[in-house]
Amino acid sequence: MGGKILMLILDGVGDRPVEEYGGRTPLEAARTPRLDLLATRGETGLVDPIAPGVRAGSDTAHLALLGYDPYEYYTGRGPFEALGVGMDVKPGDIAFRCNFATVEDRGRELIVTDRRAGRITEGTAALAAAVNGVVIDGVKCLVKESTAHRAALILRGKGLGAVVTDVDPHADGAPVRLAAGGAGTANQKTAAVVNAFVHRSYEALRDHAVNRARVAAGERPANIILPRGGGLAPHIPPFTQRYGVRGAAVVEVGLIRGIARYCGLDVAALPPSVTGGLDSDLGALLGATLSALASHDFVLANIKGADVAGHDGDAAAKISFLEKADEALEGFVGKLPAGTHVAVLGDHSTPVAVQDHSGDAVPIVFYGPAVRPDETATFGERPCAKGGAGRLRGRDVLPILLNLAGWAEKFGA
Ligand code: ZN
Ligand code: ZN
C-alpha cells in the first residue's frame, strides 16, 4: 500500500515568449506565489506530453499521462469524440465523428451545400433522436448530438471493421461520397452500413419538424448526418487493475471525462458552476478533488481555462486565469491527506500566438515528502527547464508518482 497521489493538470498551460510581456510566457508573467512555493519546495522539470515536438491533443496527452501509450490505444478521433459527448462506448464499437449538414437532392446525387447546416445550434438533440437506435443489417446505430453541428455515431454489432473512408466530402458543393471499406468482409460490411445509415438519416431528417421550422425561418435544414474519422474503440486495461490503485478523475470537459471513464477511473460529478471556461468555479473543482482523494488513491484533476484563453489568442486572459487558479490553490495543499504526492503540470502547450496546441514541452513540479527539492523557485517554462526532474515524457509522470508514493513494484531482485 502506498500513499495518495494527485495529478493536477492545468490544461494548455504551456506557451511561448510573448513580446507584450517582455518575452515572458503567460505563466512566467502571471503572479503565482502558491505555484512558486510548490516549485521552491518541490522538484521541477519539463514534459513532452507524447514526444519532443509532437503536438498533442488533450485526449492523447491524457492517455499518456495515465500511462497508456497513445500510439497503441488511440484508435482515431471517432471513439474519443463519442466518449466526449458522453456516449457509453464499448470496446469493439466502431465510432465516427459526424456533422449535421445540408444537402440538396439533385436526382442521382446528394450535393452538400453546407457542411455545417448553417451552423445549427438548436434542435440537434431531436434530430439525433430521430435516427438513434436504427438497426441496419443487424448493426445498431447510436447517434448523439455534440456542440453546434457536431455529433457522434457508434456502430455496434458483429463482424465490423474500422477501415472505411469518409462520406463527408470535406467541401461544400461536392456530392456526398460513398464510404469504401478496406480489404476484408468486416470493413466492407462497415462501409455498407455507413452508406445505408447516411441514406436513412436523410430519409428521417429531410421532413423533420425541426427542419421544416428552419426552412420556414430562412435557415438551412440539417437534413443529413455525415460520418468521418471512423475508428475501433480500443480495449484499454482498467487503471485500477493495471496499477493496483483506486483512481478517480475531477474533470471539467466531456472529452477528458469520457477518456477517464473509459480508462476505469471514477468520474466525479461537478456543479454547473464548474463551466470549463474562464469563469469556472475552481473552488468547487478543488473541493471535489479533495473529496475524491478521501476515497481514492489516485486523482487526476483537470482545470481547463488556460487552454481556452490560449485558443482565443488572449495572453491577458491566460495570465489572469492562471492568477485566479493560483489564488484558488490558497490553503489547498494543507488540506491534502497527509503524505500526498502531487504533480502539477500541463497536458500540452496552447500558445496564444498559435491559438492551437503546439509541440512545446510543458512545465511540471513534483511535491511531497519523498521529493528531492531542486534549486528552482518559480513555476514557469524556463525556471522548470533547470529543474532536477529534467526532461520527461508524458508516460513517465505516472510511474514517477507511483514510485514517490510507494506503489511501484521492484523490477528484478
Ligand atoms: Zn488539453
Ligand atoms: Zn485545446
CSV table of C-alpha atoms and ligand atoms in Angstrom, one decimal:
chain,number,residue,atom,x,y,z
A,1,MET,CA,0.0,0.0,0.0
A,2,GLY,CA,1.3,3.4,-1.0
A,3,GLY,CA,0.2,6.9,-0.3
A,4,LYS,CA,-2.2,9.2,-2.1
A,5,ILE,CA,-1.4,10.8,-5.5
A,6,LEU,CA,-2.8,13.9,-7.1
A,7,MET,CA,-2.0,14.8,-10.7
A,8,LEU,CA,-3.2,18.4,-11.2
A,9,ILE,CA,-3.4,19.4,-14.9
A,10,LEU,CA,-3.5,23.0,-16.0
A,11,ASP,CA,-4.8,22.3,-19.5
A,12,GLY,CA,-2.9,24.1,-22.2
A,13,VAL,CA,-0.7,26.0,-19.7
A,14,GLY,CA,2.5,25.9,-21.8
A,15,ASP,CA,3.2,28.8,-24.0
A,16,ARG,CA,5.9,30.7,-25.9
A,17,PRO,CA,7.5,34.1,-25.3
A,18,VAL,CA,5.0,36.9,-25.7
A,19,GLU,CA,6.5,40.3,-26.7
A,20,GLU,CA,4.0,42.5,-24.9
A,21,TYR,CA,5.1,40.8,-21.7
A,22,GLY,CA,8.8,41.3,-22.2
A,23,GLY,CA,9.3,38.0,-23.8
A,24,ARG,CA,7.9,36.1,-20.9
A,25,THR,CA,5.3,33.3,-21.3
A,26,PRO,CA,1.9,33.9,-19.8
A,27,LEU,CA,2.7,31.5,-16.9
A,28,GLU,CA,6.0,33.4,-16.3
A,29,ALA,CA,4.2,36.7,-16.4
A,30,ALA,CA,1.4,35.7,-14.1
A,31,ARG,CA,1.7,36.3,-10.4
A,32,THR,CA,1.5,32.7,-9.0
A,33,PRO,CA,3.0,32.7,-5.5
A,34,ARG,CA,1.4,29.4,-4.5
A,35,LEU,CA,2.6,27.5,-7.5
A,36,ASP,CA,6.0,29.2,-7.0
A,37,LEU,CA,6.1,27.9,-3.4
A,38,LEU,CA,5.4,24.3,-4.7
A,39,ALA,CA,8.3,24.8,-7.2
A,40,THR,CA,10.5,26.0,-4.3
A,41,ARG,CA,9.7,23.0,-2.1
A,42,GLY,CA,9.4,20.5,-5.0
A,43,GLU,CA,11.3,19.2,-8.0
A,44,THR,CA,10.6,20.7,-11.3
A,45,GLY,CA,11.2,19.7,-14.9
A,46,LEU,CA,9.7,19.8,-18.4
A,47,VAL,CA,7.4,17.2,-20.0
A,48,ASP,CA,6.9,16.4,-23.6
A,49,PRO,CA,3.4,15.0,-23.5
A,50,ILE,CA,3.8,12.5,-26.3
A,51,ALA,CA,7.4,13.0,-27.6
A,52,PRO,CA,9.5,16.1,-28.3
A,53,GLY,CA,7.8,18.3,-30.9
A,54,VAL,CA,4.7,16.2,-31.2
A,55,ARG,CA,1.5,18.4,-31.0
A,56,ALA,CA,-0.6,16.5,-28.5
A,57,GLY,CA,-4.4,16.6,-28.3
A,58,SER,CA,-5.9,16.7,-24.9
A,59,ASP,CA,-7.1,13.1,-25.5
A,60,THR,CA,-3.7,11.6,-26.5
A,61,ALA,CA,-1.9,13.7,-23.8
A,62,HIS,CA,-4.2,12.4,-21.1
A,63,LEU,CA,-3.9,8.8,-22.2
A,64,ALA,CA,-0.1,9.2,-22.0
A,65,LEU,CA,-0.3,10.9,-18.5
A,66,LEU,CA,-2.5,8.0,-17.3
A,67,GLY,CA,0.3,5.6,-18.5
A,68,TYR,CA,-1.3,4.4,-21.7
A,69,ASP,CA,0.8,4.6,-24.9
A,70,PRO,CA,-1.3,6.7,-27.2
A,71,TYR,CA,0.2,5.1,-30.2
A,72,GLU,CA,-1.2,1.8,-29.0
A,73,TYR,CA,-4.5,2.9,-27.5
A,74,TYR,CA,-5.6,6.0,-29.6
A,75,THR,CA,-7.5,4.4,-32.4
A,76,GLY,CA,-8.9,7.5,-34.2
A,77,ARG,CA,-11.0,10.5,-33.4
A,78,GLY,CA,-14.3,8.8,-33.7
A,79,PRO,CA,-14.3,6.7,-30.5
A,80,PHE,CA,-12.9,9.6,-28.4
A,81,GLU,CA,-15.5,12.0,-29.9
A,82,ALA,CA,-18.2,9.6,-28.8
A,83,LEU,CA,-16.7,9.4,-25.3
A,84,GLY,CA,-16.6,13.2,-25.2
A,85,VAL,CA,-20.3,13.6,-25.8
A,86,GLY,CA,-21.0,11.1,-23.0
A,87,MET,CA,-21.9,8.0,-25.1
A,88,ASP,CA,-21.4,4.6,-23.5
A,89,VAL,CA,-18.6,3.4,-25.8
A,90,LYS,CA,-17.8,-0.2,-25.6
A,91,PRO,CA,-14.6,-2.0,-26.7
A,92,GLY,CA,-15.2,-3.2,-30.3
A,93,ASP,CA,-17.6,-0.4,-31.3
A,94,ILE,CA,-16.8,1.4,-34.5
A,95,ALA,CA,-17.3,5.1,-33.8
A,96,PHE,CA,-17.3,8.2,-36.0
A,97,ARG,CA,-17.4,12.0,-35.6
A,98,CYS,CA,-20.3,13.4,-37.6
A,99,ASN,CA,-21.6,16.7,-38.9
A,100,PHE,CA,-25.2,17.6,-39.4
A,101,ALA,CA,-25.1,19.0,-42.9
A,102,THR,CA,-27.4,20.5,-45.6
A,103,VAL,CA,-27.7,18.6,-48.8
A,104,GLU,CA,-29.7,19.2,-52.0
A,105,ASP,CA,-31.2,16.3,-53.9
A,106,ARG,CA,-30.1,16.7,-57.5
A,107,GLY,CA,-31.6,13.4,-58.8
A,108,ARG,CA,-28.7,11.0,-58.9
A,109,GLU,CA,-26.6,12.7,-56.2
A,110,LEU,CA,-27.0,14.5,-52.9
A,111,ILE,CA,-24.9,17.7,-53.1
A,112,VAL,CA,-23.5,19.1,-49.8
A,113,THR,CA,-24.5,22.8,-49.8
A,114,ASP,CA,-23.4,23.4,-46.2
A,115,ARG,CA,-21.2,21.0,-44.2
A,116,ARG,CA,-22.3,22.7,-41.0
A,117,ALA,CA,-26.0,23.1,-41.7
A,118,GLY,CA,-26.0,26.9,-41.2
A,119,ARG,CA,-24.0,26.3,-38.0
A,120,ILE,CA,-27.1,25.0,-36.4
A,121,THR,CA,-27.2,25.4,-32.6
A,122,GLU,CA,-30.6,24.2,-31.6
A,123,GLY,CA,-32.8,21.1,-32.3
A,124,THR,CA,-29.9,18.7,-32.9
A,125,ALA,CA,-30.9,16.5,-30.0
A,126,ALA,CA,-34.3,15.9,-31.6
A,127,LEU,CA,-32.6,15.3,-35.0
A,128,ALA,CA,-30.2,12.8,-33.4
A,129,ALA,CA,-33.1,11.1,-31.6
A,130,ALA,CA,-34.8,10.6,-35.0
A,131,VAL,CA,-32.1,8.2,-36.1
A,132,ASN,CA,-30.7,7.0,-32.8
A,133,GLY,CA,-31.1,3.2,-32.4
A,134,VAL,CA,-31.9,2.3,-36.0
A,135,VAL,CA,-30.7,-1.2,-36.9
A,136,ILE,CA,-29.1,-1.9,-40.3
A,137,ASP,CA,-28.1,-5.4,-41.2
A,138,GLY,CA,-28.1,-6.4,-37.6
A,139,VAL,CA,-25.9,-3.4,-36.6
A,140,LYS,CA,-27.2,-0.9,-34.1
A,141,CYS,CA,-26.6,2.7,-35.0
A,142,LEU,CA,-26.3,5.0,-31.9
A,143,VAL,CA,-26.3,8.8,-32.5
A,144,LYS,CA,-25.8,11.6,-30.1
A,145,GLU,CA,-25.5,15.3,-30.7
A,146,SER,CA,-22.5,17.3,-29.6
A,147,THR,CA,-21.9,21.1,-29.7
A,148,ALA,CA,-23.3,23.1,-32.7
A,149,HIS,CA,-23.4,21.0,-35.9
A,150,ARG,CA,-21.3,18.1,-34.5
A,151,ALA,CA,-22.4,14.7,-33.4
A,152,ALA,CA,-21.1,11.2,-32.9
A,153,LEU,CA,-22.1,7.8,-34.3
A,154,ILE,CA,-21.4,4.4,-32.9
A,155,LEU,CA,-21.9,1.2,-34.9
A,156,ARG,CA,-22.4,-1.8,-32.6
A,157,GLY,CA,-22.6,-5.3,-34.0
A,158,LYS,CA,-20.8,-8.3,-35.1
A,159,GLY,CA,-18.2,-8.6,-37.9
A,160,LEU,CA,-17.4,-4.9,-38.3
A,161,GLY,CA,-14.1,-3.4,-39.4
A,162,ALA,CA,-12.8,0.1,-38.8
A,163,VAL,CA,-11.1,0.8,-42.1
A,164,VAL,CA,-13.6,2.8,-44.0
A,165,THR,CA,-13.3,6.1,-46.0
A,166,ASP,CA,-15.3,9.3,-45.1
A,167,VAL,CA,-18.6,10.1,-46.7
A,168,ASP,CA,-18.1,13.7,-45.8
A,169,PRO,CA,-16.6,15.3,-48.9
A,170,HIS,CA,-14.9,18.0,-46.7
A,171,ALA,CA,-16.0,20.7,-49.1
A,172,ASP,CA,-19.3,22.5,-49.9
A,173,GLY,CA,-20.7,22.0,-53.4
A,174,ALA,CA,-19.4,18.4,-53.7
A,175,PRO,CA,-21.6,15.3,-53.6
A,176,VAL,CA,-21.9,13.0,-50.6
A,177,ARG,CA,-19.3,10.3,-51.1
A,178,LEU,CA,-19.9,6.6,-50.8
A,179,ALA,CA,-17.9,5.1,-48.0
A,180,ALA,CA,-15.5,2.5,-49.2
A,181,GLY,CA,-14.3,-0.3,-46.9
A,182,GLY,CA,-10.7,-1.6,-46.8
A,183,ALA,CA,-9.8,-5.1,-47.6
A,184,GLY,CA,-11.9,-7.9,-46.0
A,185,THR,CA,-15.5,-8.5,-45.4
A,186,ALA,CA,-15.6,-6.7,-42.0
A,187,ASN,CA,-14.5,-3.4,-43.5
A,188,GLN,CA,-16.9,-3.9,-46.4
A,189,LYS,CA,-19.7,-4.5,-44.0
A,190,THR,CA,-19.0,-1.3,-42.1
A,191,ALA,CA,-18.9,0.7,-45.4
A,192,ALA,CA,-22.3,-0.8,-46.4
A,193,VAL,CA,-23.8,0.1,-43.0
A,194,VAL,CA,-22.4,3.6,-43.1
A,195,ASN,CA,-23.8,4.2,-46.6
A,196,ALA,CA,-27.2,2.8,-45.5
A,197,PHE,CA,-27.1,4.9,-42.4
A,198,VAL,CA,-26.4,8.1,-44.3
A,199,HIS,CA,-29.3,7.4,-46.6
A,200,ARG,CA,-31.6,6.6,-43.6
A,201,SER,CA,-30.5,9.9,-41.9
A,202,TYR,CA,-31.6,11.8,-45.0
A,203,GLU,CA,-34.9,10.0,-45.1
A,204,ALA,CA,-35.5,10.7,-41.4
A,205,LEU,CA,-34.4,14.3,-41.3
A,206,ARG,CA,-35.4,15.9,-44.6
A,207,ASP,CA,-39.0,16.5,-43.5
A,208,HIS,CA,-38.3,16.6,-39.7
A,209,ALA,CA,-40.3,19.2,-37.8
A,210,VAL,CA,-37.0,20.9,-36.7
A,211,ASN,CA,-36.0,21.3,-40.4
A,212,ARG,CA,-39.4,22.5,-41.5
A,213,ALA,CA,-39.2,25.2,-38.9
A,214,ARG,CA,-35.6,26.1,-40.0
A,215,VAL,CA,-36.6,26.3,-43.7
A,216,ALA,CA,-39.7,28.4,-42.7
A,217,ALA,CA,-37.3,30.8,-40.8
A,218,GLY,CA,-35.0,31.1,-43.8
A,219,GLU,CA,-32.3,28.8,-42.3
A,220,ARG,CA,-30.6,25.8,-43.8
A,221,PRO,CA,-32.0,22.4,-42.8
A,222,ALA,CA,-29.8,19.9,-41.1
A,223,ASN,CA,-31.1,17.2,-43.3
A,224,ILE,CA,-28.3,14.6,-43.3
A,225,ILE,CA,-25.6,13.2,-41.0
A,226,LEU,CA,-22.2,12.8,-42.5
A,227,PRO,CA,-19.8,10.5,-40.5
A,228,ARG,CA,-16.0,10.7,-40.7
A,229,GLY,CA,-12.9,9.7,-38.8
A,230,GLY,CA,-14.1,6.2,-38.1
A,231,GLY,CA,-12.1,4.2,-35.5
A,232,LEU,CA,-12.3,1.0,-33.4
A,233,ALA,CA,-13.0,1.6,-29.7
A,234,PRO,CA,-9.9,0.2,-28.1
A,235,HIS,CA,-9.6,-2.4,-25.3
A,236,ILE,CA,-8.0,-0.3,-22.5
A,237,PRO,CA,-6.9,-2.3,-19.4
A,238,PRO,CA,-8.6,-0.7,-16.5
A,239,PHE,CA,-6.5,1.7,-14.5
A,240,THR,CA,-7.2,0.2,-11.1
A,241,GLN,CA,-6.2,-3.3,-12.3
A,242,ARG,CA,-3.2,-2.1,-14.2
A,243,TYR,CA,-1.6,-0.1,-11.3
A,244,GLY,CA,-3.4,-1.6,-8.2
A,245,VAL,CA,-4.6,1.9,-7.2
A,246,ARG,CA,-8.1,3.2,-7.0
A,247,GLY,CA,-8.3,6.1,-9.4
A,248,ALA,CA,-10.7,9.0,-9.8
A,249,ALA,CA,-11.0,12.0,-12.1
A,250,VAL,CA,-12.2,15.5,-11.5
A,251,VAL,CA,-12.6,17.0,-14.9
A,252,GLU,CA,-14.4,19.9,-16.5
A,253,VAL,CA,-14.8,18.9,-20.1
A,254,GLY,CA,-16.6,15.9,-21.7
A,255,LEU,CA,-13.7,14.6,-23.8
A,256,ILE,CA,-11.3,14.1,-20.9
A,257,ARG,CA,-14.2,12.9,-18.7
A,258,GLY,CA,-15.0,10.3,-21.3
A,259,ILE,CA,-11.4,9.1,-21.5
A,260,ALA,CA,-11.1,8.9,-17.8
A,261,ARG,CA,-14.2,6.8,-17.5
A,262,TYR,CA,-13.1,4.6,-20.4
A,263,CYS,CA,-9.8,4.0,-18.5
A,264,GLY,CA,-11.7,2.9,-15.5
A,265,LEU,CA,-11.4,6.0,-13.3
A,266,ASP,CA,-14.4,7.0,-11.2
A,267,VAL,CA,-15.5,10.4,-12.6
A,268,ALA,CA,-16.7,12.9,-10.0
A,269,ALA,CA,-19.9,14.9,-10.5
A,270,LEU,CA,-19.4,18.6,-10.5
A,271,PRO,CA,-21.8,21.5,-10.0
A,272,PRO,CA,-22.9,23.6,-13.0
A,273,SER,CA,-20.7,26.5,-11.7
A,274,VAL,CA,-17.7,24.4,-12.9
A,275,THR,CA,-18.0,25.5,-16.5
A,276,GLY,CA,-14.7,24.6,-18.1
A,277,GLY,CA,-14.4,28.2,-19.1
A,278,LEU,CA,-12.5,31.2,-17.8
A,279,ASP,CA,-15.4,31.9,-15.3
A,280,SER,CA,-15.2,28.4,-13.8
A,281,ASP,CA,-15.7,27.8,-10.1
A,282,LEU,CA,-12.3,26.5,-9.3
A,283,GLY,CA,-13.1,26.4,-5.6
A,284,ALA,CA,-15.8,23.8,-6.3
A,285,LEU,CA,-13.5,21.9,-8.5
A,286,LEU,CA,-10.7,21.7,-5.9
A,287,GLY,CA,-13.2,20.8,-3.2
A,288,ALA,CA,-14.4,17.9,-5.4
A,289,THR,CA,-10.7,17.0,-5.8
A,290,LEU,CA,-10.2,16.8,-2.0
A,291,SER,CA,-13.4,14.7,-1.7
A,292,ALA,CA,-12.2,12.3,-4.4
A,293,LEU,CA,-8.8,12.0,-2.7
A,294,ALA,CA,-10.5,10.9,0.5
A,295,SER,CA,-11.9,7.8,-1.1
A,296,HIS,CA,-9.3,7.1,-3.8
A,297,ASP,CA,-5.5,6.5,-4.0
A,298,PHE,CA,-5.1,8.5,-7.3
A,299,VAL,CA,-6.9,11.5,-8.6
A,300,LEU,CA,-6.4,13.3,-11.9
A,301,ALA,CA,-7.9,16.8,-11.8
A,302,ASN,CA,-8.0,19.0,-14.9
A,303,ILE,CA,-8.5,22.8,-15.0
A,304,LYS,CA,-9.4,23.8,-18.5
A,305,GLY,CA,-9.3,27.7,-18.6
A,306,ALA,CA,-5.7,28.3,-19.7
A,307,ASP,CA,-6.3,26.2,-22.8
A,308,VAL,CA,-9.5,28.2,-23.6
A,309,ALA,CA,-7.5,31.5,-23.3
A,310,GLY,CA,-4.7,30.0,-25.5
A,311,HIS,CA,-7.2,29.1,-28.2
A,312,ASP,CA,-8.6,32.6,-28.0
A,313,GLY,CA,-5.1,34.0,-28.5
A,314,ASP,CA,-5.7,36.2,-25.4
A,315,ALA,CA,-2.4,36.5,-23.4
A,316,ALA,CA,-4.0,38.8,-20.8
A,317,ALA,CA,-6.9,36.4,-20.2
A,318,LYS,CA,-4.5,33.5,-19.9
A,319,ILE,CA,-2.4,35.4,-17.3
A,320,SER,CA,-5.4,36.4,-15.3
A,321,PHE,CA,-6.8,32.9,-15.4
A,322,LEU,CA,-3.6,31.4,-14.1
A,323,GLU,CA,-3.5,34.0,-11.3
A,324,LYS,CA,-7.1,33.0,-10.5
A,325,ALA,CA,-6.1,29.3,-10.4
A,326,ASP,CA,-3.2,30.2,-8.2
A,327,GLU,CA,-5.5,32.1,-5.8
A,328,ALA,CA,-7.9,29.1,-5.7
A,329,LEU,CA,-4.9,27.0,-4.5
A,330,GLU,CA,-4.6,29.1,-1.3
A,331,GLY,CA,-4.7,26.6,1.6
A,332,PHE,CA,-5.3,23.7,-0.8
A,333,VAL,CA,-2.0,21.8,-0.2
A,334,GLY,CA,-2.6,22.0,3.6
A,335,LYS,CA,-5.9,20.2,3.2
A,336,LEU,CA,-4.5,17.2,1.2
A,337,PRO,CA,-4.4,13.9,3.0
A,338,ALA,CA,-1.1,13.6,5.0
A,339,GLY,CA,1.8,12.4,2.8
A,340,THR,CA,0.1,13.0,-0.6
A,341,HIS,CA,2.4,13.3,-3.6
A,342,VAL,CA,1.4,15.9,-6.1
A,343,ALA,CA,2.4,16.7,-9.7
A,344,VAL,CA,1.2,20.0,-11.2
A,345,LEU,CA,1.7,20.2,-15.0
A,346,GLY,CA,0.2,21.0,-18.4
A,347,ASP,CA,-1.1,18.4,-20.8
A,348,HIS,CA,0.3,20.3,-23.7
A,349,SER,CA,1.1,23.9,-24.7
A,350,THR,CA,-1.6,26.1,-26.2
A,351,PRO,CA,0.5,29.2,-27.1
A,352,VAL,CA,-1.6,32.4,-27.6
A,353,ALA,CA,0.4,33.1,-30.7
A,354,VAL,CA,-0.6,29.7,-32.2
A,355,GLN,CA,-4.2,29.6,-30.9
A,356,ASP,CA,-3.9,25.8,-31.0
A,357,HIS,CA,-1.8,23.1,-29.4
A,358,SER,CA,1.9,23.2,-30.2
A,359,GLY,CA,4.6,20.6,-29.6
A,360,ASP,CA,6.4,22.6,-27.0
A,361,ALA,CA,7.2,20.9,-23.7
A,362,VAL,CA,5.2,21.9,-20.6
A,363,PRO,CA,6.4,22.7,-17.0
A,364,ILE,CA,6.0,20.2,-14.2
A,365,VAL,CA,6.5,20.3,-10.4
A,366,PHE,CA,6.6,17.2,-8.1
A,367,TYR,CA,5.8,17.9,-4.5
A,368,GLY,CA,5.5,15.7,-1.5
A,369,PRO,CA,7.6,14.1,1.4
A,370,ALA,CA,9.7,11.8,-0.8
A,371,VAL,CA,10.5,14.5,-3.4
A,372,ARG,CA,14.1,15.8,-3.5
A,373,PRO,CA,13.8,19.6,-3.9
A,374,ASP,CA,15.9,21.3,-6.6
A,375,GLU,CA,17.1,24.9,-6.9
A,376,THR,CA,14.1,26.1,-8.9
A,377,ALA,CA,11.8,28.6,-7.1
A,378,THR,CA,9.4,29.7,-9.8
A,379,PHE,CA,6.8,27.7,-11.7
A,380,GLY,CA,7.4,28.7,-15.3
A,381,GLU,CA,8.7,27.2,-18.5
A,382,ARG,CA,12.3,28.4,-18.2
A,383,PRO,CA,12.8,28.0,-14.5
A,384,CYS,CA,11.4,24.4,-14.7
A,385,ALA,CA,13.8,23.7,-17.6
A,386,LYS,CA,16.6,23.9,-15.0
A,387,GLY,CA,14.9,21.5,-12.5
A,388,GLY,CA,16.0,18.2,-11.1
A,389,ALA,CA,13.4,16.1,-12.9
A,390,GLY,CA,14.9,17.1,-16.2
A,391,ARG,CA,13.0,16.4,-19.4
A,392,LEU,CA,10.3,13.7,-19.2
A,393,ARG,CA,7.7,12.2,-21.5
A,394,GLY,CA,4.1,12.2,-20.5
A,395,ARG,CA,4.2,8.4,-20.0
A,396,ASP,CA,7.0,8.9,-17.4
A,397,VAL,CA,4.9,11.0,-15.0
A,398,LEU,CA,2.6,8.4,-13.5
A,399,PRO,CA,5.5,5.9,-12.8
A,400,ILE,CA,7.4,8.7,-11.1
A,401,LEU,CA,4.4,9.4,-8.9
A,402,LEU,CA,3.8,5.8,-8.1
A,403,ASN,CA,7.4,5.4,-7.1
A,404,LEU,CA,7.3,8.5,-4.8
A,405,ALA,CA,4.1,7.3,-3.2
A,406,GLY,CA,5.4,3.8,-2.6
A,407,TRP,CA,3.2,1.9,-5.1
A,408,ALA,CA,5.9,0.8,-7.5
A,409,GLU,CA,7.0,-2.8,-7.7
A,410,LYS,CA,10.6,-3.7,-7.9
A,411,PHE,CA,11.9,-4.6,-11.3
A,412,GLY,CA,14.4,-7.5,-10.6
A,413,ALA,CA,15.7,-9.0,-7.4
B,1,ZN,ZN,-5.6,19.9,-23.2
B,2,ZN,ZN,-7.1,22.8,-26.5
